[in-house]
């Protein structure tokens, strides 16, 4: 009845949009609507019952009837169909996801979309054959339009099924792709296309993508079926489409990106500062020769007015561009990251600041810290009620709106939940270097004396002030230093060289005092690691070439309190390095170029793209949010961690001096740090120096499972000789990662060569490990370990008082208050706790390692690959059981014992919220 010739699509679409605007115009719309309501009551039952949406449909239907000569168009459709008489009747089911929560205007728009789709004017779909038509020398194709009225939801209330019918010639060949054209004025989310009626039934075309409006981009979207093809295996009919799709994703490198764009390109970190706001918010560009850095996704925004090298900022709450399909899905936006992170930054943190900033003072006693968990913080911000409704808080932070106030209450963190005073003990301080939130910096001490690699003309004598005599006093049974080194019983946490060049600048900032630290540990024969010496260093002064202080635990009261202060300084340094280097740089920032290159150089039908796709989810979006709100000039990291305005410069220095791709593999990193030795008889070829090293022991299980899965996958697709070197997309991908993703390091000799299956498997295993296990191990313990301020202060505000200093007498008279006054203030601590809660929380739609979300269940049609993945999933279930049994083993004192929290950060699965466990597939927070 409403069939329309394809030649009239654009004309009718404009006519319909014009009718729609007239129908919904504000002026006089209400009185006209009442007249229509009485006149059209007889139509409601057919088009939507008694609700307003049914009335909308009936009115729109009549509007189009008046404007559309349907009989002539019916004749055109019959003519087209008759040309394929004797063909195969095929139906394509198009699954479209709708919003879970819609405003009234959006619901009305939906009714309009249903109507337009129903008359065949909303979505065009073209089936593309894998065969070439010899007459046209191009792929065979056939087009139809989606038709149908008010589709019923399937697979949940928010997914709608539309249909398009085809009569396909019998010589059409195998179906390889579909082209989707969106004639609506706005985008829609395509879940998948399923084609029924051909010899292979059904054929799946997984999409999970936003389909842009033709008004924004005239090109149709290309969706390939779920079969993996190497470039050389691409069927003739798909070769041009494969190239065209990759070309559209790369873009031309010019212009500002629009929200509907799906373009991936590289840029430097020139968007952290805001010199237009103030010179205090100007920040240097990262990603230049003297400040190298991995590349981020290009947005193309114009330069700031004050500095042509700095990109103009997009400030909250406006979004930073990421390619359209990288944005958070609605469930994550509404229930977690976008909603909670934005609410945190826009509402919670300002409310905390409004409440506490006028009296931003130190904690005066430990009971004041305890009150954060017992009594909570009453937020007196005048917008508290509105803000409270915007906050999406997990069970860690509980809010109660009562008598015009918001109560923000924190849950007791795991580190003190069973033993409130565990943080005071030396063995707990040491245990967290092996089983805490930052277990990746401890090294075996292999040479003595400890030496700096910094320029002695600038930074003083390279030798550490920790002497042989001092260490031997702390060893058992007269053991010599040489014997302890030989038996691998001495370990060091060394932040001297990475921090000393920044100390003078940082200490000039208000409320910041930091040392370059070294901590030496002894591992006893009873399996206990304990700190025996801490060296805290300041830059040389004109009066002294060395400014190094060495502390030991001691037994008298004064030495005991100074030792606590020294440990607190080490913890603050460790927290800063953890956040800026190990967490942000080595996982978030380093993954971004891999993701960009994967989209730019590997077709979505490439088997390696399919392998990596789950491990790229949400990362670009969370990184963009971090650049906007967390690591930016004046952001939460600068305000709350030791580096202040020099935080990202410190991260860049770490990248320059420390980061290398080949050392991001877990076994290689453990060997580099001396925490493992090569042993061919052991799994993964390494043997741990400290058997009771929970991060490494559990991490090697996860690494091994990933490695086995990747090797079997690569073997399946690259069975032919030279298939790696002949894969043009794969070689371009690896070249681009090095040359465009990490250009300042492109000539380093340590980059793996990509020529064999073993090379590829090693590269992919490292990437997947970084995105999954490594990130999980150093991210989801932030609240459990870091939210008790004395255990892990993120900054220190005072140096350790020395005899003769003005503060020394205050320290002697009240060491507890002196200690607490050195920690972050109440405002700083409360803000950090809020941030750590958010960063430690799993979203309800989290996708965990070894699991496939239902919407991605048709990701590949290869039964052999699906069997290999099932084996991988089963292995992860076994690993979970192994880790649980280890946590009950009384011999493993770093993960069990009185008050010791079990080590669960590398347990593969988790529920939503702050659980201290679970390995997501990707860096999604």
XYZ file of N, CA, C and O in Angstrom, residues 827-921:
380
model
N 40.252 17.148 52.456
C 39.692 17.345 51.123
C 40.413 16.482 50.104
O 39.779 15.797 49.291
N 41.738 16.501 50.120
C 42.509 15.702 49.164
C 42.206 14.213 49.324
O 41.971 13.497 48.346
N 42.197 13.766 50.582
C 41.963 12.338 50.830
C 40.571 11.918 50.391
O 40.387 10.850 49.781
N 39.570 12.740 50.670
C 38.195 12.378 50.333
C 37.992 12.355 48.829
O 37.301 11.482 48.287
N 38.592 13.310 48.119
C 38.507 13.312 46.650
C 39.170 12.069 46.069
O 38.638 11.429 45.154
N 40.355 11.722 46.583
C 41.059 10.547 46.068
C 40.251 9.290 46.322
O 40.158 8.400 45.460
N 39.630 9.188 47.488
C 38.823 8.007 47.786
C 37.656 7.889 46.809
O 37.325 6.790 46.346
N 37.049 9.021 46.466
C 35.940 8.997 45.519
C 36.413 8.546 44.145
O 35.751 7.748 43.470
N 37.561 9.060 43.721
C 38.107 8.674 42.419
C 38.494 7.204 42.415
O 38.207 6.457 41.461
N 39.158 6.756 43.465
C 39.583 5.356 43.516
C 38.392 4.406 43.541
O 38.463 3.307 42.986
N 37.316 4.823 44.181
C 36.117 4.002 44.149
C 35.622 3.829 42.715
O 35.318 2.721 42.264
N 35.559 4.936 41.983
C 35.082 4.875 40.608
C 35.999 4.026 39.743
O 35.548 3.195 38.942
N 37.301 4.213 39.881
C 38.258 3.494 39.035
C 38.352 2.016 39.392
O 38.873 1.228 38.602
N 37.873 1.643 40.563
C 37.946 0.245 40.992
C 36.658 -0.524 40.737
O 36.548 -1.692 41.113
N 35.675 0.121 40.106
C 34.349 -0.457 39.982
C 34.149 -1.128 38.630
O 34.451 -0.555 37.591
N 33.599 -2.343 38.661
C 33.211 -3.038 37.431
C 31.815 -2.589 37.010
O 30.903 -2.503 37.829
N 31.659 -2.347 35.721
C 30.360 -2.011 35.166
C 29.481 -3.252 35.067
O 29.995 -4.363 34.902
N 28.152 -3.098 35.139
C 27.275 -4.259 34.962
C 27.416 -4.924 33.594
O 27.089 -6.100 33.451
N 27.874 -4.177 32.583
C 28.016 -4.787 31.252
C 29.459 -5.199 30.969
O 29.845 -5.361 29.814
N 30.256 -5.373 32.028
C 31.656 -5.779 31.854
C 31.733 -7.098 31.089
O 30.916 -8.005 31.302
N 32.715 -7.199 30.219
C 32.973 -8.438 29.488
C 34.313 -8.985 29.971
O 35.344 -8.332 29.804
N 34.296 -10.162 30.564
C 35.476 -10.713 31.222
C 36.237 -11.667 30.304
O 35.680 -12.233 29.355
N 37.504 -11.821 30.620
C 38.390 -12.671 29.837
C 37.813 -14.080 29.727
O 37.419 -14.681 30.728
N 37.762 -14.598 28.506
C 37.244 -15.938 28.286
C 35.750 -16.015 28.142
O 35.198 -17.114 28.008
N 35.077 -14.865 28.178
C 33.628 -14.846 28.027
C 33.245 -14.044 26.791
O 33.964 -13.141 26.384
N 32.108 -14.388 26.193
C 31.592 -13.669 25.038
C 30.203 -13.161 25.367
O 29.321 -13.932 25.756
N 30.016 -11.865 25.232
C 28.701 -11.277 25.439
C 27.728 -11.810 24.390
O 28.112 -12.085 23.257
N 26.470 -11.929 24.772
C 25.463 -12.475 23.863
C 25.401 -11.694 22.566
O 25.203 -12.267 21.488
N 25.580 -10.389 22.629
C 25.475 -9.580 21.408
C 26.671 -9.790 20.479
O 26.628 -9.384 19.327
N 27.739 -10.427 20.989
C 28.895 -10.733 20.141
C 29.003 -12.231 19.862
O 30.047 -12.701 19.414
N 27.927 -12.970 20.101
C 28.019 -14.432 20.038
C 28.286 -14.959 18.633
O 28.761 -16.079 18.478
N 27.984 -14.177 17.615
C 28.219 -14.616 16.237
C 29.468 -13.959 15.653
O 29.510 -13.642 14.462
N 30.493 -13.798 16.486
C 31.671 -13.048 16.059
C 32.452 -13.757 14.960
O 33.147 -13.115 14.177
N 32.349 -15.071 14.873
C 33.057 -15.811 13.838
C 32.297 -17.104 13.558
O 31.620 -17.640 14.439
N 32.392 -17.582 12.298
C 31.647 -18.776 11.918
C 32.518 -20.027 11.852
O 32.079 -21.070 11.380
N 33.726 -19.931 12.356
C 34.702 -21.022 12.266
C 34.558 -21.931 13.482
O 34.875 -21.534 14.618
N 34.073 -23.151 13.274
C 33.849 -24.060 14.407
C 35.142 -24.435 15.116
O 35.156 -24.638 16.328
N 36.224 -24.559 14.367
C 37.515 -24.884 14.975
C 37.934 -23.777 15.942
O 38.360 -24.054 17.073
N 37.769 -22.537 15.534
C 38.120 -21.406 16.404
C 37.217 -21.376 17.626
O 37.676 -21.144 18.756
N 35.933 -21.616 17.441
C 35.010 -21.616 18.580
C 35.371 -22.709 19.572
O 35.254 -22.525 20.789
N 35.837 -23.842 19.057
C 36.283 -24.911 19.955
C 37.525 -24.513 20.731
O 37.645 -24.817 21.930
N 38.463 -23.828 20.074
C 39.670 -23.360 20.756
C 39.318 -22.343 21.833
O 39.911 -22.342 22.923
N 38.344 -21.474 21.535
C 37.939 -20.478 22.527
C 37.273 -21.140 23.727
O 37.472 -20.717 24.876
N 36.479 -22.158 23.472
C 35.856 -22.896 24.585
C 36.921 -23.505 25.487
O 36.798 -23.502 26.721
N 37.979 -24.020 24.879
C 39.081 -24.583 25.656
C 39.750 -23.495 26.502
O 40.089 -23.716 27.673
N 39.940 -22.321 25.925
C 40.508 -21.176 26.655
C 39.622 -20.813 27.843
O 40.105 -20.615 28.966
N 38.330 -20.751 27.623
C 37.396 -20.421 28.702
C 37.454 -21.458 29.818
O 37.437 -21.106 31.009
N 37.535 -22.718 29.442
C 37.606 -23.778 30.457
C 38.889 -23.674 31.265
O 38.891 -23.904 32.484
N 39.970 -23.329 30.601
C 41.242 -23.180 31.306
C 41.164 -22.044 32.330
O 41.682 -22.169 33.448
N 40.497 -20.968 31.990
C 40.355 -19.857 32.932
C 39.502 -20.260 34.133
O 39.750 -19.802 35.249
N 38.524 -21.096 33.915
C 37.737 -21.604 35.049
C 38.611 -22.443 35.972
O 38.494 -22.356 37.207
N 39.500 -23.236 35.399
C 40.436 -24.023 36.212
C 41.377 -23.106 36.985
O 41.680 -23.360 38.165
N 41.844 -22.041 36.337
C 42.756 -21.105 37.008
C 42.072 -20.451 38.197
O 42.685 -20.247 39.251
N 40.801 -20.132 38.048
C 40.078 -19.535 39.170
C 40.076 -20.477 40.374
O 40.260 -20.035 41.518
N 39.886 -21.744 40.136
C 39.928 -22.725 41.222
C 41.324 -22.810 41.829
O 41.474 -22.921 43.055
N 42.357 -22.753 40.982
C 43.733 -22.813 41.485
C 44.022 -21.618 42.389
O 44.604 -21.758 43.473
N 43.624 -20.429 41.955
C 43.879 -19.223 42.755
C 43.127 -19.291 44.079
O 43.675 -18.940 45.146
N 41.900 -19.750 44.046
C 41.136 -19.878 45.296
C 41.811 -20.845 46.260
O 41.848 -20.601 47.479
N 42.361 -21.922 45.736
C 43.046 -22.884 46.611
C 44.348 -22.297 47.146
O 44.725 -22.541 48.293
N 45.036 -21.525 46.344
C 46.260 -20.865 46.828
C 45.948 -19.915 47.974
O 46.731 -19.801 48.930
N 44.836 -19.208 47.878
C 44.483 -18.259 48.932
C 44.122 -18.934 50.250
O 44.008 -18.264 51.279
N 43.957 -20.241 50.225
C 43.675 -20.998 51.453
C 44.895 -21.765 51.958
O 44.806 -22.455 52.973
N 46.013 -21.629 51.239
C 47.222 -22.365 51.589
C 47.981 -21.609 52.682
O 48.515 -20.516 52.440
N 48.051 -22.172 53.868
C 48.679 -21.499 55.007
C 50.164 -21.265 54.800
O 50.764 -20.402 55.457
N 50.789 -21.998 53.899
C 52.218 -21.796 53.643
C 52.481 -20.496 52.895
O 53.594 -19.964 52.951
N 51.490 -19.991 52.169
C 51.647 -18.787 51.352
C 51.220 -17.582 52.182
O 50.067 -17.162 52.174
N 52.177 -17.032 52.909
C 51.871 -16.011 53.911
C 51.523 -14.651 53.311
O 51.023 -13.784 54.020
N 51.818 -14.447 52.022
C 51.477 -13.170 51.398
C 50.038 -13.132 50.895
O 49.602 -12.097 50.379
N 49.324 -14.245 51.027
C 47.942 -14.267 50.568
C 47.011 -14.947 51.556
O 45.816 -15.112 51.278
N 47.517 -15.334 52.705
C 46.662 -15.944 53.718
C 47.272 -15.703 55.092
O 48.455 -15.407 55.222
N 46.462 -15.817 56.112
C 46.921 -15.591 57.484
C 45.962 -14.683 58.219
O 44.983 -14.172 57.655
N 46.243 -14.444 59.489
C 45.353 -13.643 60.332
C 45.229 -12.227 59.788
O 46.210 -11.479 59.734
N 44.033 -11.852 59.377
C 43.769 -10.501 58.900
C 44.305 -10.196 57.516
O 44.154 -9.069 57.042
N 44.931 -11.159 56.857
C 45.519 -10.913 55.527
C 44.442 -11.093 54.472
O 43.843 -12.171 54.363
N 44.167 -10.073 53.659
C 43.163 -10.252 52.606
C 43.684 -11.195 51.524
O 44.856 -11.126 51.154
N 42.868 -12.096 51.023
C 43.322 -12.999 49.955
C 43.665 -12.202 48.701
O 43.109 -11.120 48.467
N 44.569 -12.742 47.893
C 44.931 -12.064 46.651
C 43.979 -12.532 45.553
O 44.060 -13.665 45.084
N 43.073 -11.639 45.149
C 42.031 -12.012 44.202
C 42.015 -11.143 42.952
O 41.129 -11.285 42.101
N 42.979 -10.246 42.815
C 42.959 -9.305 41.695
C 43.049 -9.991 40.343
O 42.641 -9.418 39.332
N 43.577 -11.207 40.284
C 43.689 -11.919 39.022
C 42.724 -13.104 38.933
O 42.898 -13.975 38.081
N 41.699 -13.116 39.786
C 40.594 -14.046 39.570
C 39.847 -13.579 38.317
O 39.480 -12.404 38.213
N 39.607 -14.454 37.365
C 39.087 -13.990 36.068
C 37.717 -13.319 36.105
O 37.477 -12.382 35.357
N 36.792 -13.770 36.947
C 35.422 -13.257 36.869
C 35.072 -12.411 38.084
O 35.716 -12.477 39.128
N 34.013 -11.641 37.932
C 33.552 -10.773 39.010
C 32.112 -10.379 38.741
O 31.631 -10.441 37.600
N 31.456 -9.914 39.781
C 30.181 -9.232 39.622
C 30.434 -7.746 39.503
O 31.577 -7.287 39.539
N 29.386 -6.943 39.345
C 29.569 -5.488 39.253
C 29.968 -4.883 40.592
O 29.808 -5.498 41.640
N 30.512 -3.681 40.526
C 30.888 -2.956 41.728
C 32.364 -3.099 42.058
O 33.168 -3.573 41.259
N 32.735 -2.678 43.270
C 34.113 -2.779 43.748
C 34.265 -4.132 44.421
O 33.816 -4.335 45.542
N 34.898 -5.061 43.730
C 35.005 -6.425 44.231
C 36.439 -6.837 44.506
O 36.667 -7.855 45.158
N 37.421 -6.092 43.986
C 38.811 -6.483 44.159
C 39.175 -7.740 43.399
O 40.144 -8.415 43.747
N 38.438 -8.058 42.332
C 38.706 -9.238 41.535
C 38.132 -9.001 40.137
O 37.430 -8.025 39.896
N 38.427 -9.925 39.206
C 37.852 -9.853 37.865
C 38.813 -9.284 36.838
O 39.449 -8.261 37.082
N 38.916 -9.966 35.684
C 39.791 -9.523 34.590
C 38.921 -9.197 33.387
O 38.537 -10.088 32.622
N 38.581 -7.935 33.172
C 37.866 -7.579 31.943
C 38.736 -7.832 30.712
O 39.966 -7.829 30.787
N 38.081 -8.041 29.580
C 38.804 -8.213 28.329
C 39.637 -6.994 27.971
O 40.690 -7.114 27.346
